[in-house]
Amino acid sequence: MTQVLRAENPVSPLVPVVGKIIKIVAEKIDVKTFHVSTPEGEKPFTPAPGQLGMLSILNVGEGMFSITTQGPNHLEFSIKKTGVLTDALHEAEVGQTVAVRGPYGNGFPLDFCKGKDILFIGGGIGLAPVRSLINYAVENRGAFGNLQVIYGSRSPADLVFKEDILENWPKVPGMKVDLTVDRGDDEWKGNVGFVPAFIEQLAPSPDGDKVCVLCGPPIMIKFCLQSLAKLGFKDENIITTLEMRMKCGVGKCGRCNIGSCFVCLDGPVFTLAQLQKMPPEY
Amino acid sequence: MKTVVKSKISALLDEIAKEFNLLVPTAGDGASKFAPYTSGGQVSLDGRTLLPPKDVFFPQTEKMYKFSTDGMAGSLETLLEAPKHQMLFGVRPCDVKSIHELDHVFLTKGFVDEFYQSKRDRTFLVSIGCNGPAEPTCFCQSMGVNPQESDAVDVHLFDLGSEYGAVAKSENGEAFLQKYASFFNEAEVQLPAISEFALKPDVEGITEKLQQMFDHPLWEEVSRKCLGCGACTYLCPTCHCFDISGRVAGNQGFKFRCWDSCMFSEYTRMAGGHNPRPSKKERVRNRFLHKLQYFPERYGDLLCTGCGRCLSKCPVNMDITNIIKQIREVELA
């Protein structure tokens, strides 16, 4: 797949196209979801689930984000306020001009996942990249087996994508959503406890070549992997998505390598079996 | 073989400069480098330049697009200039090899970098061979480079003492030698013997060995004296890492890319503060593994041409040939 990108090509590897924020959803105190279209109201490009996009405010800077989902005419980025660019994004209003380039990376292995039961595990904002595949599976419901989402956050106020996790997904036939929080509050009726312990409590079966797709903070992933191993999930069937600092998105600027892989090009999606063959430098 | 006496080279360069943007090795201000030829100006065709020619294709800073903003509105415009046809004259075989490696990075694996390609496509390469180490720190021969001859060029010049022997290596090269035939004679030539290199690091099997050495204590040891200044990466003809940044003045601005260095902690530090290579041990390890293991795994070649620039200019005498030797001496359990 050699993609020769000319200067007149609207989406070149390093030069973005102009876009516009058409909607902003406040997910929680420091996370907002930005819906981005071209100024003409079209989708800037069509990513596969799990792929990345470089989003910028022209006079501030650019950063690589997972594309958490897409509509017919827009891309969605769920972004935590954590630095100069993300501060500026959080202050932006609907109508703000942005620039966007991509899509980058491999995305989730759709062919491998199709026809199988999928267990999705997310922690905190780690649900953002996983959501792209969840929504794909929901939209292509017939192509997948049973779907289960186990999602946890620090507190009920820290849960993101509330409309999806509380209303949309539980209504999908053959789909189950299990939520947990580290600390509850007076109104919280659901489970209280860390995600790895909740996984062991729910004990999802790995039978039928079930695939597990997980993303979350590194410490959560570490303990989730132990829980999944106990339940008998195979390393080849455990899929995660990594983040690294990125600049180019096409495996040339150097910085996002893990061994001889570039996360922006060969990732960000890797199976546990693949990660075990790579240096633990991420 | 066609030959040209060295005393005629400046007349030849005068002629070439009428047709091409001609870049030649010059002494510079203390740092020899490739620079535009000026008639009667200084051309130093002996030895290799301190600065590699990579900036001809991959400038140290390069504007990519400009933009303007007006409140919430904004627009942008790509800045990709098609340069004039240019000639890079007097590239040494080590640096020819480095251009080959940069081609791997910028022109393969699914994406073509147009900023690089536009300059690369319009550059005519003339190499000059070395009959031995040009500098005491040279070790190109050990890295699989023939010091006397390059093939991936348009014209190669053998150094025959008082004259150069010229060989066309491409169709453009043939046409070039015909066009300037009046400068050349036809002669039987004997190539001089290649003199002995003092540095001869043995890289046989090093990639496979390094695959088992990620956690080896050697990295702690070799990184201890590194200052993290990045001089090695700036002087390296094959180091290609870059940053993308911008300048804003009022409602106008531009984005540019510039050389970056894996020796800097900011290189991999993420917005949230996490850094997968937090100390110089990880950074030095990554630099040497990139050169000797990761790049060969990805592209099939070592990412070192043996030009010797990094060891000649490192302020604390980090020496890749010595590190290769230390790697060889490690006994794996």
Coordinates of C-alpha atoms in Angstrom, one line a residue:
Chain A
M1 CA 0.0 0.0 0.0
T2 CA 2.1 2.9 -1.2
Q3 CA 0.2 6.1 -0.9
V4 CA 1.8 8.7 -2.9
L5 CA 0.6 12.0 -1.5
R6 CA 0.8 15.1 -3.6
A7 CA 0.7 18.6 -2.4
E8 CA -2.7 19.1 -4.0
N9 CA -4.0 16.0 -2.2
P10 CA -6.3 17.3 0.5
V11 CA -4.9 14.8 3.0
S12 CA -1.1 14.6 2.8
P13 CA 0.9 12.8 5.4
L14 CA 2.2 16.0 7.1
V15 CA -0.1 18.7 6.0
P16 CA -3.6 18.8 7.5
V17 CA -6.9 20.0 6.1
V18 CA -8.9 22.7 7.7
G19 CA -11.8 21.5 9.9
K20 CA -14.3 22.9 12.2
I21 CA -15.6 21.9 15.6
I22 CA -19.3 21.4 15.1
K23 CA -20.3 20.0 18.6
I24 CA -18.7 19.7 22.0
V25 CA -19.8 17.2 24.6
A26 CA -18.5 17.7 28.2
E27 CA -17.9 14.1 29.3
K28 CA -16.6 15.0 32.8
I29 CA -14.7 17.8 34.4
D30 CA -11.5 17.4 32.4
V31 CA -12.7 15.4 29.3
K32 CA -14.6 16.8 26.3
T33 CA -15.6 15.1 23.1
F34 CA -15.1 17.2 20.0
H35 CA -17.0 16.6 16.8
V36 CA -15.0 17.7 13.8
S37 CA -16.1 18.2 10.2
T38 CA -14.7 20.1 7.2
P39 CA -15.9 23.6 6.8
E40 CA -18.3 22.2 4.1
G41 CA -19.8 19.8 6.6
E42 CA -18.1 16.7 5.4
K43 CA -16.1 14.0 7.2
P44 CA -12.4 15.0 6.8
F45 CA -11.5 11.3 6.1
T46 CA -12.8 7.9 7.0
P47 CA -10.7 6.1 9.6
A48 CA -11.0 2.4 10.5
P49 CA -11.8 1.7 14.1
G50 CA -8.7 2.2 16.3
Q51 CA -6.9 4.5 13.9
L52 CA -5.5 7.9 14.9
G53 CA -5.9 11.5 13.8
M54 CA -3.6 14.5 14.3
L55 CA -5.8 17.4 15.5
S56 CA -4.6 21.0 15.8
I57 CA -5.6 24.5 16.6
L58 CA -3.5 26.2 14.0
N59 CA -1.9 28.9 16.2
V60 CA -1.4 26.6 19.2
G61 CA -0.1 23.2 18.2
E62 CA -1.1 19.7 17.1
G63 CA -1.4 16.4 18.9
M64 CA -2.2 12.8 18.0
F65 CA -5.5 11.4 19.4
S66 CA -7.5 8.3 19.0
I67 CA -10.6 8.8 16.9
T68 CA -13.2 7.6 19.4
T69 CA -16.0 7.2 16.8
Q70 CA -17.3 8.7 13.6
G71 CA -20.6 9.7 12.1
P72 CA -21.5 10.1 8.4
N73 CA -20.1 13.6 8.4
H74 CA -17.8 14.0 11.3
L75 CA -15.0 12.5 13.4
E76 CA -15.0 12.4 17.2
F77 CA -12.1 13.0 19.5
S78 CA -12.4 12.6 23.3
I79 CA -9.7 14.6 24.9
K80 CA -8.5 15.0 28.4
K81 CA -7.2 18.5 29.4
T82 CA -3.6 17.9 30.1
G83 CA -1.3 20.4 28.3
V84 CA -1.1 23.5 26.1
L85 CA -3.0 22.2 23.1
T86 CA -5.7 20.3 25.1
D87 CA -6.2 23.4 27.3
A88 CA -6.9 25.5 24.2
L89 CA -9.2 22.8 22.9
H90 CA -11.1 22.8 26.2
E91 CA -11.5 26.6 25.9
A92 CA -12.7 26.4 22.3
E93 CA -16.3 26.8 21.3
V94 CA -18.4 25.4 18.6
G95 CA -17.3 26.9 15.3
Q96 CA -13.7 27.0 16.1
T97 CA -11.4 26.2 13.1
V98 CA -9.1 23.3 13.7
A99 CA -6.8 21.3 11.3
V100 CA -6.8 17.6 11.1
R101 CA -4.7 15.0 9.3
G102 CA -4.8 11.2 9.1
P103 CA -5.9 8.5 9.5
Y104 CA -2.8 6.9 11.0
G105 CA -2.0 3.5 12.3
N106 CA -3.3 0.0 11.8
G107 CA -6.6 0.0 13.6
F108 CA -8.2 -3.0 15.2
P109 CA -8.0 -6.3 13.4
L110 CA -11.6 -6.4 12.1
D111 CA -11.3 -9.6 10.2
F112 CA -9.8 -11.4 13.2
C113 CA -12.6 -10.1 15.5
K114 CA -15.5 -10.8 13.1
G115 CA -17.7 -13.7 14.0
K116 CA -16.3 -13.9 17.5
D117 CA -17.7 -12.8 20.9
I118 CA -15.9 -9.7 22.1
L119 CA -15.2 -8.6 25.6
F120 CA -14.3 -4.9 25.8
I121 CA -12.5 -3.6 28.9
G122 CA -12.0 0.1 29.5
G123 CA -10.6 2.2 32.4
G124 CA -11.2 5.9 32.6
I125 CA -10.5 7.7 29.3
G126 CA -9.1 4.4 28.0
L127 CA -12.7 3.7 26.8
A128 CA -12.2 6.3 24.1
P129 CA -10.1 4.2 21.6
V130 CA -12.1 1.1 22.4
R131 CA -15.4 2.9 21.7
S132 CA -14.5 3.1 18.0
L133 CA -14.6 -0.7 17.8
I134 CA -17.6 -1.0 20.1
N135 CA -19.7 1.3 17.9
Y136 CA -18.4 -0.5 14.8
A137 CA -19.6 -3.8 16.2
V138 CA -23.0 -2.2 17.2
E139 CA -23.4 -0.8 13.7
N140 CA -22.4 -4.2 12.2
R141 CA -24.1 -6.2 14.8
G142 CA -24.6 -9.3 12.7
A143 CA -20.9 -9.6 12.0
F144 CA -20.0 -10.2 15.7
G145 CA -21.0 -12.6 18.4
N146 CA -22.0 -11.5 21.9
L147 CA -20.6 -8.2 23.1
Q148 CA -19.7 -7.4 26.7
V149 CA -18.3 -4.1 28.0
I150 CA -16.6 -3.9 31.4
Y151 CA -15.9 -0.3 32.2
G152 CA -14.6 1.4 35.3
S153 CA -13.6 4.8 36.5
R154 CA -12.5 6.4 39.7
S155 CA -16.0 7.7 40.7
P156 CA -19.5 8.0 39.1
A157 CA -18.6 11.5 38.0
D158 CA -15.6 10.2 36.1
L159 CA -17.6 7.9 33.8
V160 CA -17.4 9.0 30.2
F161 CA -19.7 8.4 27.2
K162 CA -22.7 8.2 29.7
E163 CA -25.3 8.1 27.0
D164 CA -23.6 5.1 25.4
I165 CA -22.8 3.1 28.6
L166 CA -26.1 3.8 30.4
E167 CA -28.6 4.0 27.5
N168 CA -27.5 3.1 24.0
W169 CA -25.3 0.0 24.5
P170 CA -27.4 -1.9 27.1
K171 CA -30.3 -1.8 24.6
V172 CA -28.3 -3.5 21.9
P173 CA -29.4 -7.2 21.5
G174 CA -26.8 -9.6 22.8
M175 CA -24.8 -6.8 24.4
K176 CA -24.1 -6.4 28.1
V177 CA -22.5 -3.4 30.0
D178 CA -21.0 -3.9 33.4
L179 CA -19.9 -0.8 35.3
T180 CA -17.7 -0.3 38.3
V181 CA -16.2 2.7 40.2
D182 CA -13.3 2.8 42.6
R183 CA -15.4 4.9 45.0
G184 CA -19.2 5.2 44.9
D185 CA -21.4 8.1 46.1
D186 CA -24.9 8.3 47.6
E187 CA -26.6 7.7 44.3
W188 CA -24.4 5.0 42.9
K189 CA -26.2 1.7 42.9
G190 CA -23.6 -0.3 40.8
N191 CA -20.5 -2.1 41.7
V192 CA -17.7 -0.6 43.7
G193 CA -14.2 -1.9 43.2
F194 CA -11.2 -1.9 40.8
V195 CA -11.6 -3.2 37.3
P196 CA -9.4 -6.3 37.6
A197 CA -11.2 -7.6 40.7
F198 CA -14.6 -6.9 38.9
I199 CA -13.4 -8.9 35.9
E200 CA -12.6 -11.9 38.2
Q201 CA -16.0 -11.5 39.9
L202 CA -17.9 -11.4 36.6
A203 CA -15.6 -14.2 35.3
P204 CA -16.3 -13.9 31.5
S205 CA -15.5 -17.1 29.8
P206 CA -12.8 -17.2 27.1
D207 CA -14.7 -20.1 25.3
G208 CA -15.4 -19.9 21.6
D209 CA -12.2 -18.0 20.8
K210 CA -13.5 -14.9 22.6
V211 CA -11.4 -11.7 21.9
C212 CA -10.7 -9.2 24.6
V213 CA -10.0 -5.6 23.7
L214 CA -8.8 -3.5 26.5
C215 CA -7.4 0.0 27.2
G216 CA -6.8 2.0 30.3
P217 CA -4.1 3.3 32.6
P218 CA -1.0 1.1 32.6
I219 CA -1.5 -0.1 36.2
M220 CA -5.0 -1.2 35.4
I221 CA -3.8 -3.0 32.2
K222 CA -1.1 -4.8 34.2
F223 CA -3.6 -6.3 36.7
C224 CA -6.3 -6.9 34.1
L225 CA -3.8 -9.0 32.1
Q226 CA -3.2 -11.2 35.2
S227 CA -7.0 -11.6 35.7
L228 CA -7.5 -12.5 32.0
A229 CA -4.7 -15.0 32.2
K230 CA -6.4 -16.6 35.2
L231 CA -9.7 -16.8 33.3
G232 CA -7.8 -18.6 30.4
F233 CA -7.8 -15.9 27.7
K234 CA -5.0 -16.5 25.1
D235 CA -2.3 -13.9 24.5
E236 CA -3.2 -13.9 20.8
N237 CA -6.8 -12.9 21.7
I238 CA -6.0 -10.0 24.0
I239 CA -5.8 -6.8 22.1
T240 CA -4.8 -3.4 23.4
T241 CA -3.9 0.0 22.0
L242 CA -0.8 2.0 23.0
E243 CA 0.0 5.7 23.2
M244 CA 3.4 7.4 22.5
R245 CA 4.4 10.9 21.7
M246 CA 4.1 11.3 17.9
K247 CA 4.8 14.0 15.4
C248 CA 4.6 12.7 11.9
G249 CA 2.2 9.8 12.1
V250 CA 3.9 7.9 9.2
G251 CA 6.9 6.2 10.8
K252 CA 9.5 8.7 9.8
C253 CA 10.1 11.3 12.6
G254 CA 11.4 8.5 14.9
R255 CA 10.1 9.0 18.4
C256 CA 7.2 6.5 18.8
N257 CA 9.3 3.4 18.2
I258 CA 9.1 0.3 20.4
G259 CA 12.0 -1.7 19.1
S260 CA 11.7 -1.7 15.4
C261 CA 8.0 -1.0 15.4
F262 CA 6.5 2.4 15.1
V263 CA 3.3 2.8 17.1
C264 CA 2.0 5.4 14.7
L265 CA 2.3 3.1 11.7
D266 CA 2.5 -0.5 12.9
G267 CA 0.3 0.2 15.9
P268 CA -1.3 1.6 17.9
V269 CA -3.2 -1.7 18.2
F270 CA -1.1 -4.7 19.3
T271 CA -2.0 -8.2 20.6
L272 CA -0.5 -9.2 23.9
A273 CA 1.4 -11.9 22.0
Q274 CA 3.0 -9.2 19.8
L275 CA 3.8 -7.0 22.8
Q276 CA 5.6 -9.9 24.6
K277 CA 8.0 -10.1 21.7
M278 CA 8.8 -6.3 21.8
P279 CA 11.1 -4.5 24.3
P280 CA 9.1 -3.3 27.3
E281 CA 9.7 0.4 26.5
Y282 CA 6.3 2.1 26.4
Chain B
M1 CA 38.3 5.3 -18.4
K2 CA 37.6 9.0 -18.8
T3 CA 40.0 11.1 -16.8
V4 CA 40.2 14.8 -15.9
V5 CA 43.2 16.4 -14.4
K6 CA 42.5 18.0 -11.1
S7 CA 43.8 21.4 -12.2
K8 CA 40.9 21.5 -14.7
I9 CA 38.2 20.9 -12.1
S10 CA 37.5 24.5 -11.3
A11 CA 37.0 25.3 -15.0
L12 CA 34.6 22.3 -15.2
L13 CA 32.7 23.5 -12.1
D14 CA 32.4 26.9 -13.7
E15 CA 30.7 25.3 -16.7
I16 CA 28.5 23.0 -14.5
A17 CA 27.4 26.0 -12.4
K18 CA 25.8 27.5 -15.6
E19 CA 23.4 24.7 -15.8
F20 CA 22.9 23.5 -12.2
N21 CA 22.5 24.9 -8.7
L22 CA 25.9 23.5 -7.8
L23 CA 26.7 22.4 -4.3
V24 CA 30.3 21.6 -3.4
P25 CA 32.3 20.8 -0.3
T26 CA 33.6 24.1 1.2
A27 CA 35.7 24.8 4.3
G28 CA 32.9 27.0 5.8
D29 CA 33.5 28.9 8.9
G30 CA 35.2 26.2 10.9
A31 CA 32.7 23.6 9.9
S32 CA 33.2 22.2 6.4
K33 CA 30.0 21.5 4.5
F34 CA 28.3 21.5 1.2
A35 CA 27.5 25.0 0.0
P36 CA 26.7 26.8 -3.3
Y37 CA 29.6 27.0 -5.6
T38 CA 31.0 30.4 -6.4
S39 CA 33.5 30.8 -9.2
G40 CA 37.0 31.3 -7.7
G41 CA 35.6 30.4 -4.3
Q42 CA 37.0 27.8 -2.1
V43 CA 36.3 24.2 -2.9
S44 CA 37.8 21.5 -0.7
L45 CA 37.7 18.2 -2.5
D46 CA 40.1 16.5 -0.1
G47 CA 38.6 14.5 2.7
R48 CA 35.0 14.5 3.9
T49 CA 33.0 17.5 5.2
L50 CA 32.4 17.8 8.9
L51 CA 28.7 18.4 8.2
P52 CA 27.0 15.7 6.2
P53 CA 25.0 16.5 3.0
K54 CA 21.7 15.4 4.5
D55 CA 20.4 18.9 4.8
V56 CA 20.3 19.2 1.0
F57 CA 17.3 16.8 1.0
F58 CA 16.2 17.2 4.6
P59 CA 16.9 20.8 5.7
Q60 CA 17.6 21.5 9.3
T61 CA 14.4 23.5 9.3
E62 CA 11.9 23.5 6.6
K63 CA 8.6 25.3 6.4
M64 CA 5.7 23.0 5.4
Y65 CA 2.6 25.2 5.4
K66 CA 1.5 28.6 6.4
F67 CA -1.8 29.6 8.0
S68 CA -3.8 32.5 9.0
T69 CA -6.4 32.8 11.7
D70 CA -9.2 35.3 12.4
G71 CA -11.0 34.6 15.6
M72 CA -12.4 31.1 15.2
A73 CA -11.8 31.1 11.4
G74 CA -8.6 30.0 9.8
S75 CA -7.0 28.8 6.5
L76 CA -3.8 27.1 5.5
E77 CA -1.6 26.7 2.4
T78 CA 1.1 24.2 1.7
L79 CA 4.6 25.5 1.1
L80 CA 6.2 22.9 -1.2
E81 CA 8.6 24.5 -3.6
A82 CA 10.0 22.5 -6.5
P83 CA 13.7 23.4 -6.3
K84 CA 15.9 24.0 -9.4
H85 CA 17.9 21.1 -10.7
Q86 CA 20.9 20.9 -8.5
M87 CA 24.1 19.0 -8.4
L88 CA 25.8 17.7 -5.3
F89 CA 29.4 17.4 -6.3
G90 CA 32.1 15.5 -4.3
V91 CA 30.0 13.3 -2.0
R92 CA 32.1 10.6 -0.4
P93 CA 31.0 6.9 -0.5
C94 CA 30.0 7.0 3.2
D95 CA 27.6 9.8 2.6
V96 CA 26.3 8.3 -0.6
K97 CA 25.4 5.3 1.6
S98 CA 23.6 7.6 4.0
I99 CA 21.5 9.0 1.2
H100 CA 20.4 5.5 0.4
E101 CA 19.3 4.9 4.0
L102 CA 17.4 8.2 4.1
D103 CA 15.6 7.1 0.9
H104 CA 14.4 4.0 2.9
V105 CA 13.0 6.3 5.6
F106 CA 11.4 9.0 3.5
L107 CA 10.3 7.1 0.4
T108 CA 9.2 3.6 1.6
K109 CA 6.9 1.8 4.0
G110 CA 3.6 3.1 2.6
F111 CA 4.2 6.8 2.6
V112 CA 6.3 9.1 0.4
D113 CA 7.6 12.2 2.0
E114 CA 7.2 14.8 -0.7
F115 CA 9.3 17.5 1.0
Y116 CA 12.2 15.0 0.8
Q117 CA 11.3 13.5 -2.6
S118 CA 11.0 16.9 -4.4
K119 CA 14.7 17.7 -3.6
R120 CA 16.0 14.1 -4.0
D121 CA 14.5 13.8 -7.5
R122 CA 16.1 17.0 -8.7
T123 CA 19.6 16.3 -7.5
F124 CA 22.4 15.0 -9.6
L125 CA 24.9 13.2 -7.5
V126 CA 28.7 13.1 -8.2
S127 CA 30.7 11.1 -5.8
I128 CA 34.5 11.1 -5.2
G129 CA 36.1 7.9 -3.9
C130 CA 38.6 7.7 -1.1
N131 CA 41.8 5.6 -1.3
G132 CA 41.8 5.0 2.4
P133 CA 40.6 6.6 5.6
A134 CA 40.0 10.3 4.9
E135 CA 40.1 11.0 8.6
P136 CA 41.6 9.0 11.5
T137 CA 38.0 8.2 12.7
C138 CA 36.9 6.7 9.4
F139 CA 35.6 3.1 9.4
C140 CA 33.3 2.9 6.4
Q141 CA 34.9 -0.3 5.1
S142 CA 33.7 -2.2 8.2
M143 CA 30.2 -1.0 7.6
G144 CA 30.1 -2.5 4.1
V145 CA 31.0 0.6 2.2
N146 CA 33.5 0.5 -0.6
P147 CA 35.6 3.6 0.1
Q148 CA 36.9 3.9 -3.4
E149 CA 33.6 3.7 -5.4
S150 CA 29.9 4.4 -5.2
D151 CA 27.3 3.0 -7.5
A152 CA 24.1 4.7 -6.3
V153 CA 25.1 8.0 -8.0
D154 CA 25.0 9.6 -11.5
V155 CA 28.8 10.0 -11.9
H156 CA 31.6 8.6 -9.8
L157 CA 35.1 10.0 -9.7
F158 CA 38.0 7.8 -8.7
D159 CA 40.9 9.7 -7.1
L160 CA 43.9 8.8 -9.2
G161 CA 46.4 11.3 -7.6
S162 CA 46.8 14.2 -10.1
E163 CA 43.6 13.4 -11.9
Y164 CA 40.1 11.9 -11.4
G165 CA 38.8 8.9 -13.3
A166 CA 35.1 9.4 -14.2
V167 CA 32.5 6.6 -14.6
A168 CA 28.9 7.2 -15.5
K169 CA 26.5 5.3 -13.1
S170 CA 23.2 6.4 -14.6
E171 CA 21.8 7.6 -18.0
N172 CA 22.0 11.1 -16.7
G173 CA 25.6 10.5 -15.9
E174 CA 26.3 9.2 -19.4
A175 CA 24.8 12.3 -20.9
F176 CA 26.7 14.5 -18.5
L177 CA 30.1 12.9 -19.5
Q178 CA 29.2 13.4 -23.1
K179 CA 28.2 17.0 -22.6
Y180 CA 31.4 17.9 -20.9
A181 CA 33.6 15.5 -23.0
S182 CA 36.1 18.3 -23.8
F183 CA 37.3 18.3 -20.2
F184 CA 38.1 14.5 -20.3
N185 CA 40.7 12.3 -21.9
E186 CA 40.5 8.6 -22.4
A187 CA 43.2 6.7 -20.6
E188 CA 44.1 3.3 -19.2
V189 CA 44.1 3.6 -15.4
Q190 CA 45.2 1.6 -12.5
L191 CA 43.2 2.1 -9.3
P192 CA 45.4 2.8 -6.3
A193 CA 45.5 0.3 -3.5
I194 CA 43.2 1.1 -0.6
S195 CA 45.3 2.0 2.5
E196 CA 44.7 0.4 5.8
F197 CA 41.9 1.7 8.1
A198 CA 42.9 2.0 11.8
L199 CA 39.4 1.4 13.0
K200 CA 37.9 -2.0 12.0
P201 CA 34.8 -2.7 14.1
D202 CA 33.4 -6.2 13.4
V203 CA 29.6 -6.0 13.0
E204 CA 29.1 -9.6 11.8
G205 CA 26.0 -11.0 13.6
I206 CA 25.6 -7.9 15.7
T207 CA 21.9 -7.4 15.0
E208 CA 21.1 -10.9 16.2
K209 CA 23.2 -10.6 19.3
L210 CA 21.6 -7.2 20.2
Q211 CA 18.2 -8.9 20.0
Q212 CA 19.2 -10.6 23.2
M213 CA 20.8 -7.6 24.9
F214 CA 18.0 -5.2 25.6
D215 CA 18.3 -5.7 29.4
H216 CA 22.1 -6.0 29.5
P217 CA 24.0 -3.9 32.1
L218 CA 26.3 -2.7 29.2
W219 CA 23.8 0.1 28.5
E220 CA 24.1 1.5 32.0
E221 CA 27.9 1.5 31.6
V222 CA 28.2 3.0 28.1
S223 CA 25.6 5.7 28.8
R224 CA 27.2 6.9 32.0
K225 CA 29.5 9.6 30.4
C226 CA 27.0 10.7 27.7
L227 CA 26.0 14.4 28.2
G228 CA 22.9 14.1 26.1
C229 CA 24.1 17.1 23.9
G230 CA 22.9 15.5 20.7
A231 CA 26.0 16.5 18.7
C232 CA 26.3 12.9 17.4
T233 CA 22.7 13.0 16.0
Y234 CA 23.2 16.4 14.3
L235 CA 26.5 15.3 12.6
C236 CA 25.3 11.8 11.7
P237 CA 24.5 11.6 8.0
T238 CA 21.8 9.0 8.6
C239 CA 20.0 10.4 11.7
H240 CA 16.6 11.6 10.4
C241 CA 14.4 12.2 13.4
F242 CA 12.4 15.4 13.2
D243 CA 10.1 17.6 15.2
I244 CA 7.1 19.5 13.9
S245 CA 6.6 22.9 15.4
G246 CA 5.2 26.3 14.5
R247 CA 5.7 30.1 14.7
V248 CA 2.9 32.5 15.2
A249 CA 3.0 36.3 14.8
G250 CA -0.4 38.0 15.2
N251 CA -2.9 36.2 13.0
Q252 CA -0.3 34.7 10.7
G253 CA 2.0 31.7 11.2
F254 CA 3.7 28.7 9.7
K255 CA 4.5 25.2 10.6
F256 CA 7.9 23.8 10.0
R257 CA 9.8 20.6 10.7
C258 CA 13.3 20.6 12.1
W259 CA 15.9 18.1 13.1
D260 CA 15.3 16.6 16.5
S261 CA 17.4 14.3 18.6
C262 CA 16.6 11.0 20.4
M263 CA 19.2 12.2 23.0
F264 CA 16.7 14.8 24.4
S265 CA 14.2 13.8 27.1
E266 CA 11.5 15.9 25.5
Y267 CA 11.7 13.8 22.4
T268 CA 9.5 11.0 23.9
R269 CA 7.9 12.8 26.9
M270 CA 4.1 12.8 26.6
A271 CA 1.7 15.6 27.6
G272 CA 0.6 13.7 30.7
G273 CA 4.3 13.5 31.9
H274 CA 4.9 9.8 31.1
N275 CA 8.2 9.2 29.3
P276 CA 9.0 5.8 28.0
R277 CA 12.7 6.7 27.8
P278 CA 13.1 8.7 30.9
S279 CA 16.9 8.6 31.5
K280 CA 20.0 8.7 29.3
K281 CA 20.4 4.9 29.7
E282 CA 17.2 4.3 27.7
R283 CA 18.1 7.1 25.2
V284 CA 21.6 5.9 24.5
R285 CA 20.4 2.3 24.3
N286 CA 17.7 3.3 21.8
R287 CA 20.2 5.3 19.7
F288 CA 22.6 2.4 19.3
L289 CA 19.9 -0.3 19.0
H290 CA 18.3 1.9 16.3
K291 CA 21.5 2.0 14.3
L292 CA 22.6 -1.6 14.8
Q293 CA 19.4 -3.6 15.4
Y294 CA 16.0 -1.8 14.8
F295 CA 16.9 -0.3 11.4
P296 CA 18.4 -3.5 10.1
E297 CA 15.3 -5.4 11.2
R298 CA 13.1 -2.9 9.5
Y299 CA 15.0 -2.0 6.3
G300 CA 17.8 -4.6 6.1
D301 CA 20.8 -2.2 6.5
L302 CA 22.8 -0.9 9.4
L303 CA 22.1 2.8 10.1
C304 CA 25.8 3.7 10.3
T305 CA 28.0 4.3 7.4
G306 CA 31.3 4.5 9.3
C307 CA 31.9 8.2 8.4
G308 CA 33.4 8.7 11.9
R309 CA 31.8 12.1 12.5
C310 CA 30.2 11.2 15.8
L311 CA 33.3 9.8 17.4
S312 CA 35.5 12.7 16.1
K313 CA 33.2 15.4 17.7
C314 CA 31.7 13.8 20.8
P315 CA 32.8 16.0 23.7
V316 CA 33.2 12.9 26.0
N317 CA 34.6 10.5 23.4
M318 CA 31.6 8.2 23.0
D319 CA 32.9 5.9 20.3
I320 CA 30.5 3.6 18.3
T321 CA 33.4 1.5 17.2
N322 CA 34.3 0.9 20.8
I323 CA 30.7 0.2 21.7
I324 CA 30.5 -2.4 18.9
K325 CA 33.6 -4.0 20.3
Q326 CA 32.1 -4.1 23.8
I327 CA 28.9 -5.6 22.4
R328 CA 31.1 -8.3 20.8
E329 CA 32.9 -9.0 24.0
V330 CA 29.7 -9.6 26.0
E331 CA 29.2 -13.3 26.7
L332 CA 25.5 -14.1 26.7
A333 CA 24.3 -16.6 29.2

